[in-house]
Amino acid sequence: MNIKLKKVLSMVTLTGLIAASVLSFGACSSKTKLIIYNWGDYIGEKTIDNFKAKYPQYDVVYRTFETNETMYPNLSNGYDVIIPSDYMVCRLIEEDRIQQIDWSKLPNVEKNMDPMFRKVKYCEDQKISDSVLQYAVPYLYCTVGLVYDAKKVTIPEGTTDPKAIWAPLFDEANANKVGMYDSMRESIGVALNYLGYSINSMDDAQLNEAKELLIKQKAGLHPTYGVDNLKGKLASGEVSCAVAWSGDHINTLDRLEELGKSDEIDLRFALPTDSNWSVDMMCVPTNCKNYQGAMDFINFMYDPQVALENCEFVGYSTPNVATRAMLDPEVANNKYYYPDEATFKTLEFYYTSDKIEEKYTEIWNTVKASA
């Protein structure tokens, strides 16, 4: 082959490689980034991969947080979907930090969301409460109670009395064996509920009493503070009682079975009256850059099969009526996980306002800084 022909063929080959590279780069660069910000351990193992397979046009970035209060300062980072709790949703609406949902893009939600969530009073401000579903879609929900090892901690059978249920968390006989959420609303709420006060109290004397109780608990019982780490400590037996969302109880039971410790540890859940129930909700921040992707993700999460795989893995209660009908009846009919109307009436949402946030933050900072 002569030299000129070799050069021509080489140029053709090189041009083809460049073209292929450009096409390949173009295919990758044509993907639109979709950034999702969710709680840790709060989605099915395959949910994101399944979403990517169905919507290959999105380059999905998935990030996590531990509490509403750690999520809040990071909202300027440009997330497309965030999943805060109800009281934080109300705050974000009031501050114009989230934008309205386009329900015409959410046929799965329209079809499958439990109508109950249209009647809930999410916050004290009725106008804000009435607007919540214009801005947010229920993701999963739970109640707040005590998870305890019945072989080490005794709770009167069938009691719903807050004093009796929360007592092990403040009993020095359980020193070094107590778990508390590293979250101001949950921990202060437990103290207030134990003392017989509203979990939304703004009474200075009541709040001071709750603060002193938590300081005394920290000094005398040396509780383990955390969120996701508490599930592992309950399953291993390092912690014998802990404040817990109902979904964490289910999740921890699964861990016990995996560890082969179901016979060693008898983990039960007790729900006191006047405790909290909460709804975590999918929202779109006002600085979202991929609104259509956000709608596609929210709608995808309400596919009954997707929601089933998600809530079975996570353990929390689904607002999807089609999915609930597919659950194990022992779970779907458990009033701790899916309260009946009478039980719901005994529970409270956390409310929020600038004054509440300021006062509770000051209390929590004092507790955490105490010796």
Short mmCIF file of C-alpha atoms in Angstrom, two decimals:
data_model
loop_
_atom_site.label_atom_id
_atom_site.label_comp_id
_atom_site.label_asym_id
_atom_site.label_seq_id
_atom_site.Cartn_x
_atom_site.Cartn_y
_atom_site.Cartn_z
CA MET A 1 0.00 0.00 0.00
CA ASN A 2 1.48 3.39 -0.95
CA ILE A 3 2.17 6.07 1.61
CA LYS A 4 -0.56 8.44 0.35
CA LEU A 5 -3.26 5.77 0.67
CA LYS A 6 -2.07 4.89 4.19
CA LYS A 7 -2.36 8.55 5.18
CA VAL A 8 -5.87 8.81 3.74
CA LEU A 9 -7.01 5.67 5.58
CA SER A 10 -5.42 6.87 8.82
CA MET A 11 -7.22 10.20 8.50
CA VAL A 12 -10.54 8.44 7.85
CA THR A 13 -10.04 6.21 10.89
CA LEU A 14 -9.05 9.16 13.08
CA THR A 15 -12.03 11.19 11.88
CA GLY A 16 -14.33 8.26 12.68
CA LEU A 17 -12.89 7.90 16.16
CA ILE A 18 -13.29 11.63 16.80
CA ALA A 19 -16.87 11.53 15.56
CA ALA A 20 -17.66 8.53 17.76
CA SER A 21 -16.12 10.27 20.74
CA VAL A 22 -18.12 13.42 20.07
CA LEU A 23 -21.33 11.39 19.77
CA SER A 24 -20.52 9.51 22.96
CA PHE A 25 -19.72 12.73 24.81
CA GLY A 26 -22.87 14.31 23.41
CA ALA A 27 -24.96 11.39 24.67
CA CYS A 28 -23.50 11.75 28.16
CA SER A 29 -23.67 15.53 28.24
CA SER A 30 -27.31 15.50 27.10
CA LYS A 31 -28.33 14.00 30.47
CA THR A 32 -29.90 16.47 32.86
CA LYS A 33 -28.71 16.39 36.45
CA LEU A 34 -31.32 15.54 39.07
CA ILE A 35 -30.24 16.07 42.68
CA ILE A 36 -32.23 14.35 45.43
CA TYR A 37 -31.76 15.09 49.15
CA ASN A 38 -33.27 12.54 51.54
CA TRP A 39 -32.88 11.12 55.05
CA GLY A 40 -30.21 8.45 55.57
CA ASP A 41 -31.37 4.82 55.26
CA TYR A 42 -34.67 6.07 53.85
CA ILE A 43 -35.08 4.55 50.40
CA GLY A 44 -35.14 1.06 48.90
CA GLU A 45 -31.83 -0.50 47.90
CA LYS A 46 -32.73 -0.57 44.19
CA THR A 47 -35.11 2.39 43.99
CA ILE A 48 -32.63 4.90 42.55
CA ASP A 49 -31.21 2.36 40.07
CA ASN A 50 -34.73 1.46 38.96
CA PHE A 51 -35.54 5.13 38.49
CA LYS A 52 -32.39 5.61 36.40
CA ALA A 53 -33.35 2.65 34.22
CA LYS A 54 -36.80 4.11 33.58
CA TYR A 55 -35.54 7.67 33.09
CA PRO A 56 -32.10 7.39 31.45
CA GLN A 57 -32.22 11.08 30.51
CA TYR A 58 -31.35 12.03 34.10
CA ASP A 59 -27.95 12.02 35.76
CA VAL A 60 -29.12 11.27 39.30
CA VAL A 61 -27.17 12.56 42.31
CA TYR A 62 -28.43 11.22 45.64
CA ARG A 63 -27.43 12.82 48.95
CA THR A 64 -28.56 12.32 52.54
CA PHE A 65 -29.09 14.18 55.82
CA GLU A 66 -29.85 13.06 59.40
CA THR A 67 -32.38 15.61 60.69
CA ASN A 68 -34.57 18.43 59.44
CA GLU A 69 -32.32 20.88 61.23
CA THR A 70 -29.17 19.64 59.47
CA MET A 71 -30.98 19.68 56.13
CA TYR A 72 -32.26 23.25 56.42
CA PRO A 73 -28.93 25.17 56.18
CA ASN A 74 -27.99 23.26 53.01
CA LEU A 75 -30.97 24.24 50.86
CA SER A 76 -28.85 26.73 48.91
CA ASN A 77 -26.96 23.81 47.34
CA GLY A 78 -29.44 23.50 44.46
CA TYR A 79 -31.41 20.32 45.18
CA ASP A 80 -34.30 19.31 42.92
CA VAL A 81 -36.20 17.10 45.38
CA ILE A 82 -35.98 17.34 49.17
CA ILE A 83 -37.86 15.23 51.75
CA PRO A 84 -38.38 17.19 54.99
CA SER A 85 -40.97 16.50 57.71
CA ASP A 86 -44.33 18.25 57.88
CA TYR A 87 -43.36 21.00 60.33
CA MET A 88 -40.32 21.88 58.24
CA VAL A 89 -42.48 21.88 55.09
CA CYS A 90 -44.72 24.49 56.73
CA ARG A 91 -41.69 26.60 57.57
CA LEU A 92 -40.35 26.34 54.02
CA ILE A 93 -43.72 27.38 52.56
CA GLU A 94 -43.82 30.41 54.82
CA GLU A 95 -40.25 31.35 53.85
CA ASP A 96 -40.92 30.78 50.11
CA ARG A 97 -38.15 28.15 49.97
CA ILE A 98 -40.20 25.54 48.07
CA GLN A 99 -42.40 25.89 44.98
CA GLN A 100 -45.80 24.55 44.02
CA ILE A 101 -46.28 21.03 42.71
CA ASP A 102 -47.82 20.46 39.28
CA TRP A 103 -50.37 17.74 40.07
CA SER A 104 -51.14 17.24 36.38
CA LYS A 105 -47.70 15.63 36.13
CA LEU A 106 -48.42 13.23 39.02
CA PRO A 107 -51.06 10.72 37.88
CA ASN A 108 -49.75 8.01 40.22
CA VAL A 109 -50.11 10.35 43.19
CA GLU A 110 -53.61 11.45 42.17
CA LYS A 111 -54.68 7.83 41.90
CA ASN A 112 -52.97 6.30 44.93
CA MET A 113 -52.52 8.88 47.72
CA ASP A 114 -54.64 8.20 50.80
CA PRO A 115 -57.34 10.94 50.94
CA MET A 116 -56.65 11.19 54.68
CA PHE A 117 -53.69 13.46 53.92
CA ARG A 118 -55.99 16.09 52.44
CA LYS A 119 -57.71 16.52 55.83
CA VAL A 120 -54.70 16.74 58.14
CA LYS A 121 -53.91 19.94 60.04
CA TYR A 122 -50.18 20.16 59.41
CA CYS A 123 -49.54 23.33 61.42
CA GLU A 124 -51.20 25.90 63.65
CA ASP A 125 -51.58 28.39 60.81
CA GLN A 126 -54.66 27.05 59.03
CA LYS A 127 -53.88 28.97 55.84
CA ILE A 128 -50.43 27.38 55.60
CA SER A 129 -51.84 23.98 56.56
CA ASP A 130 -54.46 24.18 53.82
CA SER A 131 -51.75 24.91 51.25
CA VAL A 132 -49.35 22.09 52.17
CA LEU A 133 -50.45 19.69 49.43
CA GLN A 134 -49.98 22.44 46.87
CA TYR A 135 -46.27 22.31 47.73
CA ALA A 136 -45.59 18.79 48.99
CA VAL A 137 -46.49 15.14 48.46
CA PRO A 138 -46.47 12.65 51.39
CA TYR A 139 -43.54 10.24 51.11
CA LEU A 140 -43.73 8.07 54.24
CA TYR A 141 -45.04 8.60 57.77
CA CYS A 142 -44.52 7.33 61.29
CA THR A 143 -45.32 7.66 64.97
CA VAL A 144 -42.81 8.35 67.78
CA GLY A 145 -42.56 5.89 70.66
CA LEU A 146 -40.19 3.77 72.70
CA VAL A 147 -38.39 0.75 71.27
CA TYR A 148 -37.21 -1.48 74.10
CA ASP A 149 -35.86 -4.95 74.82
CA ALA A 150 -38.61 -6.55 76.91
CA LYS A 151 -36.01 -8.91 78.43
CA LYS A 152 -34.21 -5.95 80.01
CA VAL A 153 -36.82 -3.20 80.31
CA THR A 154 -40.33 -3.51 81.70
CA ILE A 155 -43.27 -1.49 80.37
CA PRO A 156 -46.79 -2.19 81.72
CA GLU A 157 -48.62 -4.30 79.15
CA GLY A 158 -50.92 -2.26 76.93
CA THR A 159 -50.23 1.09 78.59
CA THR A 160 -50.37 4.32 76.62
CA ASP A 161 -49.37 6.49 79.59
CA PRO A 162 -46.45 8.76 78.57
CA LYS A 163 -44.97 8.71 82.08
CA ALA A 164 -44.83 4.89 82.13
CA ILE A 165 -43.59 4.48 78.56
CA TRP A 166 -40.79 7.06 78.63
CA ALA A 167 -39.68 6.27 82.21
CA PRO A 168 -36.85 3.85 81.18
CA LEU A 169 -35.12 6.69 79.32
CA PHE A 170 -34.72 8.58 82.59
CA ASP A 171 -34.08 5.65 84.95
CA GLU A 172 -30.44 5.49 86.05
CA ALA A 173 -30.74 1.71 86.21
CA ASN A 174 -30.44 1.92 82.41
CA ALA A 175 -27.28 4.04 82.41
CA ASN A 176 -25.23 3.66 79.21
CA LYS A 177 -28.06 1.65 77.65
CA VAL A 178 -30.34 4.50 76.52
CA GLY A 179 -30.66 5.89 72.99
CA MET A 180 -31.86 9.42 72.20
CA TYR A 181 -32.36 10.97 68.79
CA ASP A 182 -29.85 13.73 68.13
CA SER A 183 -32.76 15.91 67.09
CA MET A 184 -34.12 18.75 69.17
CA ARG A 185 -37.82 18.29 68.39
CA GLU A 186 -37.84 14.55 69.11
CA SER A 187 -35.76 14.71 72.28
CA ILE A 188 -37.38 17.81 73.74
CA GLY A 189 -40.75 16.39 72.67
CA VAL A 190 -40.09 13.17 74.61
CA ALA A 191 -39.19 15.15 77.74
CA LEU A 192 -42.31 17.32 77.46
CA ASN A 193 -44.54 14.30 76.81
CA TYR A 194 -43.04 12.45 79.80
CA LEU A 195 -43.74 15.47 82.02
CA GLY A 196 -47.35 15.66 80.83
CA TYR A 197 -46.99 18.74 78.62
CA SER A 198 -47.70 19.41 74.94
CA ILE A 199 -44.85 18.57 72.56
CA ASN A 200 -45.37 22.08 71.18
CA SER A 201 -45.28 23.84 74.55
CA MET A 202 -44.04 27.43 74.66
CA ASP A 203 -44.52 27.77 78.41
CA ASP A 204 -41.19 28.87 79.90
CA ALA A 205 -41.61 26.91 83.12
CA GLN A 206 -42.51 23.71 81.26
CA LEU A 207 -39.64 24.09 78.80
CA ASN A 208 -37.19 24.75 81.59
CA GLU A 209 -38.38 21.59 83.35
CA ALA A 210 -37.88 19.60 80.14
CA LYS A 211 -34.40 21.12 79.69
CA GLU A 212 -33.35 20.22 83.24
CA LEU A 213 -34.67 16.68 82.77
CA LEU A 214 -32.57 16.20 79.63
CA ILE A 215 -29.48 17.68 81.30
CA LYS A 216 -29.93 15.34 84.25
CA GLN A 217 -30.41 12.40 81.86
CA LYS A 218 -27.21 13.25 80.01
CA ALA A 219 -25.18 13.51 83.23
CA GLY A 220 -26.60 10.43 84.93
CA LEU A 221 -27.38 7.99 82.11
CA HIS A 222 -24.85 8.96 79.42
CA PRO A 223 -27.30 8.30 76.57
CA THR A 224 -26.13 7.46 73.07
CA TYR A 225 -27.20 10.27 70.74
CA GLY A 226 -27.74 9.60 67.07
CA VAL A 227 -30.29 8.60 64.46
CA ASP A 228 -29.41 5.78 62.07
CA ASN A 229 -26.70 4.41 64.39
CA LEU A 230 -29.31 3.65 67.08
CA LYS A 231 -30.87 0.90 64.98
CA GLY A 232 -27.60 -1.00 64.92
CA LYS A 233 -27.07 -0.49 68.65
CA LEU A 234 -30.57 -1.77 69.45
CA ALA A 235 -30.04 -4.82 67.23
CA SER A 236 -26.67 -5.59 68.82
CA GLY A 237 -27.95 -5.15 72.37
CA GLU A 238 -25.66 -2.20 73.14
CA VAL A 239 -28.78 -0.10 73.75
CA SER A 240 -31.78 -1.62 75.53
CA CYS A 241 -34.29 1.23 75.02
CA ALA A 242 -34.48 4.23 72.74
CA VAL A 243 -36.82 6.86 71.42
CA ALA A 244 -37.71 5.73 67.91
CA TRP A 245 -39.85 6.38 64.89
CA SER A 246 -42.16 3.42 64.30
CA GLY A 247 -40.43 2.64 61.00
CA ASP A 248 -37.12 2.21 62.81
CA HIS A 249 -38.75 -0.48 64.94
CA ILE A 250 -39.61 -2.53 61.83
CA ASN A 251 -36.15 -1.90 60.38
CA THR A 252 -34.45 -3.01 63.60
CA LEU A 253 -36.54 -6.20 63.76
CA ASP A 254 -35.25 -7.02 60.27
CA ARG A 255 -31.69 -6.44 61.45
CA LEU A 256 -32.23 -8.73 64.44
CA GLU A 257 -33.38 -11.49 62.11
CA GLU A 258 -30.38 -11.00 59.84
CA LEU A 259 -28.05 -11.21 62.87
CA GLY A 260 -29.83 -14.32 64.17
CA LYS A 261 -30.63 -12.56 67.45
CA SER A 262 -34.43 -12.62 67.39
CA ASP A 263 -34.46 -15.14 70.27
CA GLU A 264 -31.94 -13.16 72.35
CA ILE A 265 -33.54 -9.71 72.08
CA ASP A 266 -37.28 -9.09 72.34
CA LEU A 267 -37.67 -5.64 70.78
CA ARG A 268 -41.10 -4.09 71.25
CA PHE A 269 -42.65 -0.71 70.46
CA ALA A 270 -44.80 1.34 72.85
CA LEU A 271 -46.74 4.40 71.69
CA PRO A 272 -47.80 6.96 74.31
CA THR A 273 -50.77 9.29 73.97
CA ASP A 274 -50.01 12.91 73.05
CA SER A 275 -46.82 11.84 71.32
CA ASN A 276 -45.89 12.82 67.77
CA TRP A 277 -46.87 11.46 64.40
CA SER A 278 -45.18 12.94 61.39
CA VAL A 279 -45.27 12.88 57.61
CA ASP A 280 -42.13 13.22 55.53
CA MET A 281 -42.93 14.92 52.25
CA MET A 282 -41.40 15.28 48.79
CA CYS A 283 -40.90 18.94 47.87
CA VAL A 284 -39.24 21.00 45.16
CA PRO A 285 -37.02 23.91 46.31
CA THR A 286 -37.49 27.29 44.69
CA ASN A 287 -33.90 27.10 43.37
CA CYS A 288 -34.54 23.72 41.69
CA LYS A 289 -32.93 23.44 38.23
CA ASN A 290 -34.76 20.32 37.00
CA TYR A 291 -38.46 20.71 37.71
CA GLN A 292 -39.60 18.09 35.19
CA GLY A 293 -37.15 15.58 36.64
CA ALA A 294 -38.50 16.33 40.11
CA MET A 295 -42.06 15.63 38.92
CA ASP A 296 -40.96 12.40 37.25
CA PHE A 297 -39.24 11.24 40.44
CA ILE A 298 -42.21 12.04 42.70
CA ASN A 299 -44.62 10.31 40.33
CA PHE A 300 -42.30 7.29 40.06
CA MET A 301 -42.24 6.93 43.85
CA TYR A 302 -46.03 6.48 43.82
CA ASP A 303 -46.00 3.52 41.47
CA PRO A 304 -47.52 0.86 43.78
CA GLN A 305 -44.76 -1.68 43.18
CA VAL A 306 -42.00 0.90 43.65
CA ALA A 307 -43.68 2.16 46.83
CA LEU A 308 -44.01 -1.43 48.09
CA GLU A 309 -40.34 -2.23 47.62
CA ASN A 310 -39.45 1.11 49.17
CA CYS A 311 -41.59 0.91 52.32
CA GLU A 312 -40.80 -2.79 52.90
CA PHE A 313 -37.08 -2.02 52.87
CA VAL A 314 -37.30 1.18 54.93
CA GLY A 315 -40.03 0.02 57.34
CA TYR A 316 -42.00 3.25 57.45
CA SER A 317 -45.72 3.60 56.70
CA THR A 318 -46.83 4.26 53.15
CA PRO A 319 -49.45 6.87 52.19
CA ASN A 320 -50.10 4.84 49.02
CA VAL A 321 -53.42 2.99 49.40
CA ALA A 322 -52.66 0.53 46.60
CA THR A 323 -49.34 -0.34 48.24
CA ARG A 324 -50.81 -0.73 51.72
CA ALA A 325 -53.24 -3.31 50.33
CA MET A 326 -50.21 -5.34 49.18
CA LEU A 327 -48.45 -5.35 52.58
CA ASP A 328 -48.32 -8.19 55.10
CA PRO A 329 -51.59 -7.81 57.07
CA GLU A 330 -49.62 -7.97 60.35
CA VAL A 331 -47.93 -4.73 59.33
CA ALA A 332 -50.83 -3.05 57.51
CA ASN A 333 -53.18 -3.63 60.45
CA ASN A 334 -50.74 -2.67 63.22
CA LYS A 335 -52.08 0.49 64.90
CA TYR A 336 -48.57 1.64 65.80
CA TYR A 337 -47.55 1.71 62.14
CA TYR A 338 -50.96 2.52 60.65
CA PRO A 339 -52.96 4.17 63.45
CA ASP A 340 -56.72 4.08 63.34
CA GLU A 341 -58.73 7.28 63.61
CA ALA A 342 -59.03 6.99 67.40
CA THR A 343 -55.25 6.62 67.81
CA PHE A 344 -54.52 9.53 65.46
CA LYS A 345 -56.69 11.75 67.66
CA THR A 346 -54.35 11.10 70.60
CA LEU A 347 -51.25 12.26 68.69
CA GLU A 348 -49.83 15.66 67.75
CA PHE A 349 -47.86 17.13 64.88
CA TYR A 350 -44.86 19.27 65.69
CA TYR A 351 -45.66 22.91 64.95
CA THR A 352 -43.12 25.52 63.90
CA SER A 353 -42.58 29.26 64.07
CA ASP A 354 -39.59 31.56 64.45
CA LYS A 355 -40.24 31.72 68.20
CA ILE A 356 -40.52 27.93 68.54
CA GLU A 357 -37.36 27.33 66.51
CA GLU A 358 -35.40 29.94 68.47
CA LYS A 359 -36.50 28.75 71.89
CA TYR A 360 -36.13 25.01 71.19
CA THR A 361 -32.74 25.50 69.54
CA GLU A 362 -31.49 27.38 72.59
CA ILE A 363 -32.68 24.58 74.88
CA TRP A 364 -31.15 21.85 72.76
CA ASN A 365 -27.82 23.65 72.46
CA THR A 366 -27.74 24.01 76.26
CA VAL A 367 -28.48 20.30 76.73
CA LYS A 368 -25.83 19.19 74.26
CA ALA A 369 -23.22 21.54 75.79
CA SER A 370 -23.89 20.34 79.35
CA ALA A 371 -21.39 18.12 81.13
#
